[in-house]
Amino acid sequence: MLNVQIVLFDGFDLLDAIAPYEVFIAASMYAEEALRVELVTAEGPRHVTSGIQGLEIEATGKLDPECGGMILVPGASGKVSGEEADSIPIILNRAAGTDISVQIRQALEREDVLVATVCGGSLLLAMAGLLEGRHAVTHHMGMGVLGATGAIPIQARIVDDGNLVSAGGVTSGLDVALYLVERTLGPRIAHAVEQLFEFERRGTVWKAEGVVRADDMVATGKEERIEFAPVTIEQVHASAPDYEGKWEVIISTPIGKLETRLVIHTDNGSIRGTATQDGETVELIHPRDQGDKLVWDLRVNKPMKLHFEVIVHGEVMTGTAKAGFLPASKLNGHRLV
């Protein structure tokens, strides 16, 4: 018997979890009880409050990363952005800080466990630092954030990266569950469930296999060339020289503290600069002075962009770095030279 654990957390999205649950239950019915499906939490049996008007669902077990089979992590439901407790970024960040991240990390290290996500479930794992270098997908509004965590975002309905299978927006929970049934029990059972639900799986499952499109920058891992437009001296505020120099900054993100070295200077009437992190140096995109603060964007070798806003007081730099709909991360630094 194959165990299927669907992980619930406070604020989870009902459809992300219940649609796959029904698919797995139907598959088990057709496959002579080949699947054992259970709703679980990181803490154990309890009532879990969903993000849909606080509707409660009962989880009957505790997530066991050493139990072979499949583990499915749903996304969250709430306000799309913001820093309120009921916003999706905060719900996912809060869940990533629980034992879910520890347990899923253990599961990903096992050969007999397949981890799947629906919608923001991949963001939850990414915020916990579990998807660095892995191909994945999430809701289209969170693709930039996914890249910011070190994952490799793929524009597909379902992405199969070995022991990690992720699905896009909320309705893709049906698609990924049917794909997992086909992958584990075979196409006949998956087809029977499709007929029962009067639903046909959508899209081609993306895998890092086969011939690569010559113009597909994401799939080839190559970074598209970016042209940097410098700001002319007429656009530079008189306080711009305050930002010049070498800076050591720390960005407090949901996945930990990032240490970055900044070099900022004026060159032939333009503000220019670079950022170095983990041995990689990239140029600041469109750095510009906006009154009392310096603003720029930053793109690294993953398909994402961070937006920075900083203020300098003497030898101290403070500000924020923001990716997509995630809450802004605090930035603190000091001048080296």
CSV table of C-alpha atoms in Angstrom, one decimal:
chain,number,residue,atom,x,y,z
A,1,MET,CA,0.0,0.0,0.0
A,2,LEU,CA,1.3,3.5,-1.0
A,3,ASN,CA,0.9,6.2,1.7
A,4,VAL,CA,-0.2,9.7,0.6
A,5,GLN,CA,0.1,12.4,3.2
A,6,ILE,CA,-1.6,15.8,2.4
A,7,VAL,CA,-0.1,18.4,4.7
A,8,LEU,CA,-2.4,21.0,6.2
A,9,PHE,CA,-1.4,24.2,8.0
A,10,ASP,CA,-3.4,27.2,9.2
A,11,GLY,CA,-4.4,29.3,6.3
A,12,PHE,CA,-4.1,26.6,3.7
A,13,ASP,CA,-6.2,26.7,0.5
A,14,LEU,CA,-9.0,24.2,0.5
A,15,LEU,CA,-9.1,23.4,-3.2
A,16,ASP,CA,-5.3,22.8,-3.3
A,17,ALA,CA,-5.7,20.1,-0.7
A,18,ILE,CA,-9.2,18.6,-1.3
A,19,ALA,CA,-9.1,18.3,-5.1
A,20,PRO,CA,-6.0,16.0,-4.9
A,21,TYR,CA,-7.5,14.2,-1.9
A,22,GLU,CA,-10.6,13.2,-3.9
A,23,VAL,CA,-8.4,12.1,-6.9
A,24,PHE,CA,-6.3,9.9,-4.6
A,25,ILE,CA,-9.4,8.4,-2.9
A,26,ALA,CA,-11.0,7.6,-6.3
A,27,ALA,CA,-7.7,6.1,-7.5
A,28,SER,CA,-7.5,3.9,-4.4
A,29,MET,CA,-11.0,2.7,-5.0
A,30,TYR,CA,-10.2,1.6,-8.6
A,31,ALA,CA,-6.9,0.1,-7.6
A,32,GLU,CA,-8.2,-2.2,-4.8
A,33,GLU,CA,-7.1,0.1,-1.9
A,34,ALA,CA,-3.6,0.6,-3.3
A,35,LEU,CA,-3.4,4.1,-1.7
A,36,ARG,CA,-3.8,5.1,2.0
A,37,VAL,CA,-4.7,8.8,2.0
A,38,GLU,CA,-4.5,10.9,5.1
A,39,LEU,CA,-4.7,14.6,6.0
A,40,VAL,CA,-1.8,15.4,8.3
A,41,THR,CA,-0.1,18.4,10.0
A,42,ALA,CA,3.5,19.0,11.3
A,43,GLU,CA,2.2,18.9,14.8
A,44,GLY,CA,-0.2,15.9,14.7
A,45,PRO,CA,-4.0,15.4,14.7
A,46,ARG,CA,-5.9,18.6,15.1
A,47,HIS,CA,-8.5,20.9,13.6
A,48,VAL,CA,-6.9,23.1,11.0
A,49,THR,CA,-8.3,26.5,10.0
A,50,SER,CA,-8.2,27.0,6.2
A,51,GLY,CA,-7.9,30.4,4.6
A,52,ILE,CA,-11.4,30.2,3.1
A,53,GLN,CA,-13.5,32.0,5.7
A,54,GLY,CA,-11.8,30.1,8.5
A,55,LEU,CA,-13.4,26.8,7.6
A,56,GLU,CA,-12.0,24.0,9.7
A,57,ILE,CA,-10.8,20.6,8.5
A,58,GLU,CA,-9.7,17.8,10.8
A,59,ALA,CA,-6.2,16.4,10.2
A,60,THR,CA,-6.0,12.8,11.6
A,61,GLY,CA,-2.2,12.3,11.6
A,62,LYS,CA,1.2,13.7,12.0
A,63,LEU,CA,3.5,14.2,8.9
A,64,ASP,CA,6.0,11.4,8.8
A,65,PRO,CA,8.9,12.1,6.5
A,66,GLU,CA,10.2,8.5,6.9
A,67,CYS,CA,7.0,7.0,5.6
A,68,GLY,CA,7.5,6.0,2.0
A,69,GLY,CA,5.0,7.2,-0.6
A,70,MET,CA,3.9,10.7,-1.5
A,71,ILE,CA,3.6,14.0,0.4
A,72,LEU,CA,1.6,16.8,-1.0
A,73,VAL,CA,1.9,20.4,0.2
A,74,PRO,CA,-0.9,22.9,-0.8
A,75,GLY,CA,-0.7,26.6,-1.0
A,76,ALA,CA,-2.5,29.3,1.0
A,77,SER,CA,-5.6,31.4,0.6
A,78,GLY,CA,-5.9,35.0,1.7
A,79,LYS,CA,-5.1,38.5,0.6
A,80,VAL,CA,-2.8,38.4,-2.4
A,81,SER,CA,-0.3,40.9,-1.0
A,82,GLY,CA,0.4,42.9,2.1
A,83,GLU,CA,1.9,42.3,5.5
A,84,GLU,CA,-1.3,41.5,7.4
A,85,ALA,CA,-1.6,38.1,9.2
A,86,ASP,CA,-4.1,36.9,6.7
A,87,SER,CA,-2.1,37.7,3.5
A,88,ILE,CA,-0.8,34.8,1.5
A,89,PRO,CA,2.9,35.8,1.8
A,90,ILE,CA,2.6,36.0,5.6
A,91,ILE,CA,0.7,32.7,5.8
A,92,LEU,CA,3.3,30.9,3.7
A,93,ASN,CA,6.2,32.4,5.6
A,94,ARG,CA,4.6,31.5,8.9
A,95,ALA,CA,4.1,27.9,7.7
A,96,ALA,CA,7.7,27.7,6.4
A,97,GLY,CA,8.9,28.5,9.9
A,98,THR,CA,7.2,25.5,11.4
A,99,ASP,CA,8.4,21.9,11.5
A,100,ILE,CA,7.0,21.4,8.0
A,101,SER,CA,10.2,22.6,6.5
A,102,VAL,CA,12.3,20.2,8.7
A,103,GLN,CA,10.1,17.3,7.8
A,104,ILE,CA,9.9,18.0,4.1
A,105,ARG,CA,13.7,18.4,4.0
A,106,GLN,CA,14.0,14.9,5.5
A,107,ALA,CA,11.5,13.6,3.0
A,108,LEU,CA,13.4,15.0,0.0
A,109,GLU,CA,16.5,13.2,1.2
A,110,ARG,CA,14.8,9.8,1.0
A,111,GLU,CA,14.6,7.7,-2.2
A,112,ASP,CA,11.2,6.3,-1.4
A,113,VAL,CA,9.4,9.6,-1.0
A,114,LEU,CA,7.9,11.8,-3.7
A,115,VAL,CA,7.1,15.4,-2.7
A,116,ALA,CA,4.4,17.3,-4.6
A,117,THR,CA,3.1,20.9,-4.3
A,118,VAL,CA,0.1,22.8,-5.5
A,119,CYS,CA,0.1,26.5,-6.2
A,120,GLY,CA,1.8,28.3,-3.3
A,121,GLY,CA,3.0,25.0,-1.8
A,122,SER,CA,6.2,25.3,-3.8
A,123,LEU,CA,6.7,28.9,-2.4
A,124,LEU,CA,6.3,27.5,1.1
A,125,LEU,CA,9.1,25.0,0.5
A,126,ALA,CA,11.2,27.6,-1.4
A,127,MET,CA,10.9,30.1,1.5
A,128,ALA,CA,12.3,27.3,3.7
A,129,GLY,CA,15.3,27.0,1.4
A,130,LEU,CA,14.4,23.6,0.1
A,131,LEU,CA,14.1,24.3,-3.7
A,132,GLU,CA,17.5,25.9,-4.5
A,133,GLY,CA,18.5,24.7,-7.9
A,134,ARG,CA,15.3,22.7,-8.4
A,135,HIS,CA,12.9,23.2,-11.3
A,136,ALA,CA,9.5,24.2,-10.1
A,137,VAL,CA,6.3,26.1,-10.8
A,138,THR,CA,3.8,28.0,-8.7
A,139,HIS,CA,0.9,30.4,-9.2
A,140,HIS,CA,1.9,32.9,-12.0
A,141,MET,CA,1.9,35.8,-9.5
A,142,GLY,CA,4.6,34.1,-7.5
A,143,MET,CA,7.0,33.0,-10.2
A,144,GLY,CA,9.4,36.0,-9.5
A,145,VAL,CA,9.4,35.1,-5.8
A,146,LEU,CA,10.1,31.5,-6.6
A,147,GLY,CA,13.2,32.6,-8.5
A,148,ALA,CA,14.3,34.9,-5.7
A,149,THR,CA,14.7,31.9,-3.4
A,150,GLY,CA,17.1,30.1,-5.7
A,151,ALA,CA,14.6,27.8,-7.4
A,152,ILE,CA,14.4,27.6,-11.3
A,153,PRO,CA,10.9,28.7,-12.3
A,154,ILE,CA,9.4,26.9,-15.3
A,155,GLN,CA,6.3,28.2,-17.1
A,156,ALA,CA,4.3,24.9,-17.2
A,157,ARG,CA,1.1,23.5,-15.7
A,158,ILE,CA,3.1,20.7,-14.0
A,159,VAL,CA,6.9,20.4,-13.5
A,160,ASP,CA,8.5,17.0,-12.8
A,161,ASP,CA,11.9,17.4,-11.2
A,162,GLY,CA,12.4,13.8,-10.0
A,163,ASN,CA,11.3,13.4,-6.4
A,164,LEU,CA,9.8,16.9,-6.6
A,165,VAL,CA,6.6,17.5,-8.6
A,166,SER,CA,5.0,20.9,-8.6
A,167,ALA,CA,1.8,22.4,-10.0
A,168,GLY,CA,0.8,25.9,-10.9
A,169,GLY,CA,-2.4,27.7,-9.9
A,170,VAL,CA,-5.1,26.4,-7.6
A,171,THR,CA,-7.0,24.4,-10.3
A,172,SER,CA,-3.9,22.5,-11.2
A,173,GLY,CA,-4.3,20.4,-8.1
A,174,LEU,CA,-6.5,18.0,-10.2
A,175,ASP,CA,-3.9,17.8,-12.9
A,176,VAL,CA,-1.0,17.1,-10.6
A,177,ALA,CA,-2.9,14.5,-8.6
A,178,LEU,CA,-3.9,12.7,-11.8
A,179,TYR,CA,-0.3,12.8,-13.1
A,180,LEU,CA,0.9,11.3,-9.8
A,181,VAL,CA,-1.7,8.6,-10.0
A,182,GLU,CA,-0.5,7.8,-13.6
A,183,ARG,CA,3.2,7.9,-12.4
A,184,THR,CA,2.6,5.6,-9.5
A,185,LEU,CA,-0.3,3.3,-10.4
A,186,GLY,CA,-0.3,3.6,-14.2
A,187,PRO,CA,-2.4,5.2,-17.0
A,188,ARG,CA,-5.4,2.9,-16.7
A,189,ILE,CA,-6.2,3.9,-13.1
A,190,ALA,CA,-5.6,7.6,-14.0
A,191,HIS,CA,-7.9,7.3,-17.0
A,192,ALA,CA,-10.6,5.7,-14.9
A,193,VAL,CA,-10.5,8.6,-12.4
A,194,GLU,CA,-10.6,11.1,-15.3
A,195,GLN,CA,-13.7,9.4,-16.6
A,196,LEU,CA,-15.3,9.4,-13.1
A,197,PHE,CA,-14.6,13.1,-12.6
A,198,GLU,CA,-15.4,14.0,-16.3
A,199,PHE,CA,-12.1,15.9,-16.3
A,200,GLU,CA,-9.1,15.7,-18.7
A,201,ARG,CA,-5.7,16.7,-17.5
A,202,ARG,CA,-4.3,19.8,-19.1
A,203,GLY,CA,-0.9,20.7,-20.5
A,204,THR,CA,2.3,18.8,-21.1
A,205,VAL,CA,4.3,17.8,-18.0
A,206,TRP,CA,7.7,19.6,-18.1
A,207,LYS,CA,10.8,17.6,-17.4
A,208,ALA,CA,14.5,18.4,-17.8
A,209,GLU,CA,14.7,15.9,-20.7
A,210,GLY,CA,14.9,15.9,-24.5
A,211,VAL,CA,15.9,18.6,-26.9
A,212,VAL,CA,16.1,22.1,-25.5
A,213,ARG,CA,14.6,25.1,-27.4
A,214,ALA,CA,17.5,27.2,-28.7
A,215,ASP,CA,15.7,30.4,-27.4
A,216,ASP,CA,14.6,29.1,-24.1
A,217,MET,CA,16.8,31.0,-21.6
A,218,VAL,CA,15.2,29.4,-18.5
A,219,ALA,CA,15.5,25.8,-19.8
A,220,THR,CA,19.1,26.3,-20.9
A,221,GLY,CA,20.1,28.0,-17.7
A,222,LYS,CA,21.5,30.9,-19.6
A,223,GLU,CA,20.8,34.5,-18.5
A,224,GLU,CA,19.3,36.8,-21.1
A,225,ARG,CA,21.4,39.8,-21.8
A,226,ILE,CA,20.3,42.9,-20.0
A,227,GLU,CA,21.1,46.4,-21.1
A,228,PHE,CA,21.7,48.8,-18.3
A,229,ALA,CA,20.5,52.3,-18.8
A,230,PRO,CA,22.6,54.7,-16.7
A,231,VAL,CA,21.1,57.8,-15.2
A,232,THR,CA,22.5,61.1,-16.4
A,233,ILE,CA,24.0,63.6,-14.0
A,234,GLU,CA,21.1,65.9,-14.5
A,235,GLN,CA,18.9,63.3,-12.9
A,236,VAL,CA,21.2,62.8,-9.9
A,237,HIS,CA,20.4,64.5,-6.7
A,238,ALA,CA,23.1,66.5,-5.0
A,239,SER,CA,23.3,63.9,-2.2
A,240,ALA,CA,24.3,61.1,-4.5
A,241,PRO,CA,28.0,61.1,-3.5
A,242,ASP,CA,26.8,60.1,0.0
A,243,TYR,CA,26.1,56.7,-1.5
A,244,GLU,CA,29.5,56.3,-3.1
A,245,GLY,CA,31.9,53.7,-1.7
A,246,LYS,CA,32.0,50.0,-0.8
A,247,TRP,CA,29.3,48.7,1.4
A,248,GLU,CA,28.8,45.5,3.4
A,249,VAL,CA,25.0,44.8,3.8
A,250,ILE,CA,22.9,42.1,5.3
A,251,ILE,CA,19.4,41.4,3.9
A,252,SER,CA,17.1,39.6,6.4
A,253,THR,CA,14.9,37.5,4.1
A,254,PRO,CA,12.3,34.7,4.9
A,255,ILE,CA,15.0,32.1,3.9
A,256,GLY,CA,17.7,33.6,6.1
A,257,LYS,CA,20.2,36.4,6.1
A,258,LEU,CA,22.0,37.2,2.8
A,259,GLU,CA,25.4,39.0,3.0
A,260,THR,CA,26.1,41.2,0.0
A,261,ARG,CA,28.9,43.5,-1.0
A,262,LEU,CA,27.9,46.7,-2.8
A,263,VAL,CA,30.1,49.1,-4.8
A,264,ILE,CA,28.4,52.3,-5.8
A,265,HIS,CA,30.1,55.2,-7.7
A,266,THR,CA,29.4,58.0,-10.2
A,267,ASP,CA,30.9,57.6,-13.7
A,268,ASN,CA,30.8,60.3,-16.4
A,269,GLY,CA,27.7,61.8,-14.9
A,270,SER,CA,25.9,58.5,-14.2
A,271,ILE,CA,25.3,56.4,-11.0
A,272,ARG,CA,26.7,52.9,-11.4
A,273,GLY,CA,27.3,50.0,-9.1
A,274,THR,CA,27.6,46.3,-8.6
A,275,ALA,CA,26.5,43.8,-6.1
A,276,THR,CA,28.4,40.7,-5.1
A,277,GLN,CA,26.9,37.7,-3.3
A,278,ASP,CA,28.3,34.1,-3.1
A,279,GLY,CA,31.0,34.9,-5.6
A,280,GLU,CA,28.6,36.3,-8.2
A,281,THR,CA,28.9,40.0,-9.2
A,282,VAL,CA,26.1,41.7,-11.2
A,283,GLU,CA,25.4,45.3,-12.1
A,284,LEU,CA,22.7,47.4,-10.4
A,285,ILE,CA,19.9,48.0,-12.8
A,286,HIS,CA,18.8,51.7,-13.3
A,287,PRO,CA,20.2,53.1,-10.0
A,288,ARG,CA,18.6,56.5,-9.4
A,289,ASP,CA,18.4,59.0,-6.6
A,290,GLN,CA,14.9,59.8,-5.4
A,291,GLY,CA,15.3,62.6,-3.0
A,292,ASP,CA,16.6,61.2,0.2
A,293,LYS,CA,17.0,57.6,-1.0
A,294,LEU,CA,18.8,55.6,-3.6
A,295,VAL,CA,16.7,53.1,-5.6
A,296,TRP,CA,17.7,50.3,-8.0
A,297,ASP,CA,16.7,46.8,-9.2
A,298,LEU,CA,18.9,43.7,-9.2
A,299,ARG,CA,18.8,40.6,-11.4
A,300,VAL,CA,20.9,37.6,-10.6
A,301,ASN,CA,21.4,34.3,-12.5
A,302,LYS,CA,17.9,33.1,-11.6
A,303,PRO,CA,14.9,34.6,-13.5
A,304,MET,CA,13.9,37.2,-10.8
A,305,LYS,CA,14.3,40.8,-9.9
A,306,LEU,CA,14.7,42.4,-6.5
A,307,HIS,CA,13.8,46.1,-5.9
A,308,PHE,CA,16.0,48.0,-3.5
A,309,GLU,CA,15.3,51.3,-1.6
A,310,VAL,CA,18.0,52.5,0.8
A,311,ILE,CA,18.9,55.6,2.8
A,312,VAL,CA,22.4,56.6,4.0
A,313,HIS,CA,23.1,58.3,7.3
A,314,GLY,CA,26.9,58.8,7.5
A,315,GLU,CA,28.5,55.4,7.4
A,316,VAL,CA,25.3,53.5,7.9
A,317,MET,CA,22.9,52.2,5.1
A,318,THR,CA,19.3,51.1,5.9
A,319,GLY,CA,16.5,50.2,3.6
A,320,THR,CA,14.5,47.3,2.1
A,321,ALA,CA,14.8,44.7,-0.6
A,322,LYS,CA,11.5,43.3,-2.1
A,323,ALA,CA,10.7,40.5,-4.5
A,324,GLY,CA,7.3,40.1,-6.0
A,325,PHE,CA,4.4,40.0,-3.5
A,326,LEU,CA,6.7,39.0,-0.6
A,327,PRO,CA,6.9,41.4,2.3
A,328,ALA,CA,9.9,43.7,2.0
A,329,SER,CA,13.1,42.4,3.7
A,330,LYS,CA,15.0,44.7,5.9
A,331,LEU,CA,18.5,45.8,4.8
A,332,ASN,CA,21.3,47.0,7.1
A,333,GLY,CA,24.8,47.8,6.2
A,334,HIS,CA,27.9,49.9,6.8
A,335,ARG,CA,30.5,51.6,4.6
A,336,LEU,CA,33.8,49.8,4.2
A,337,VAL,CA,35.6,52.5,2.1
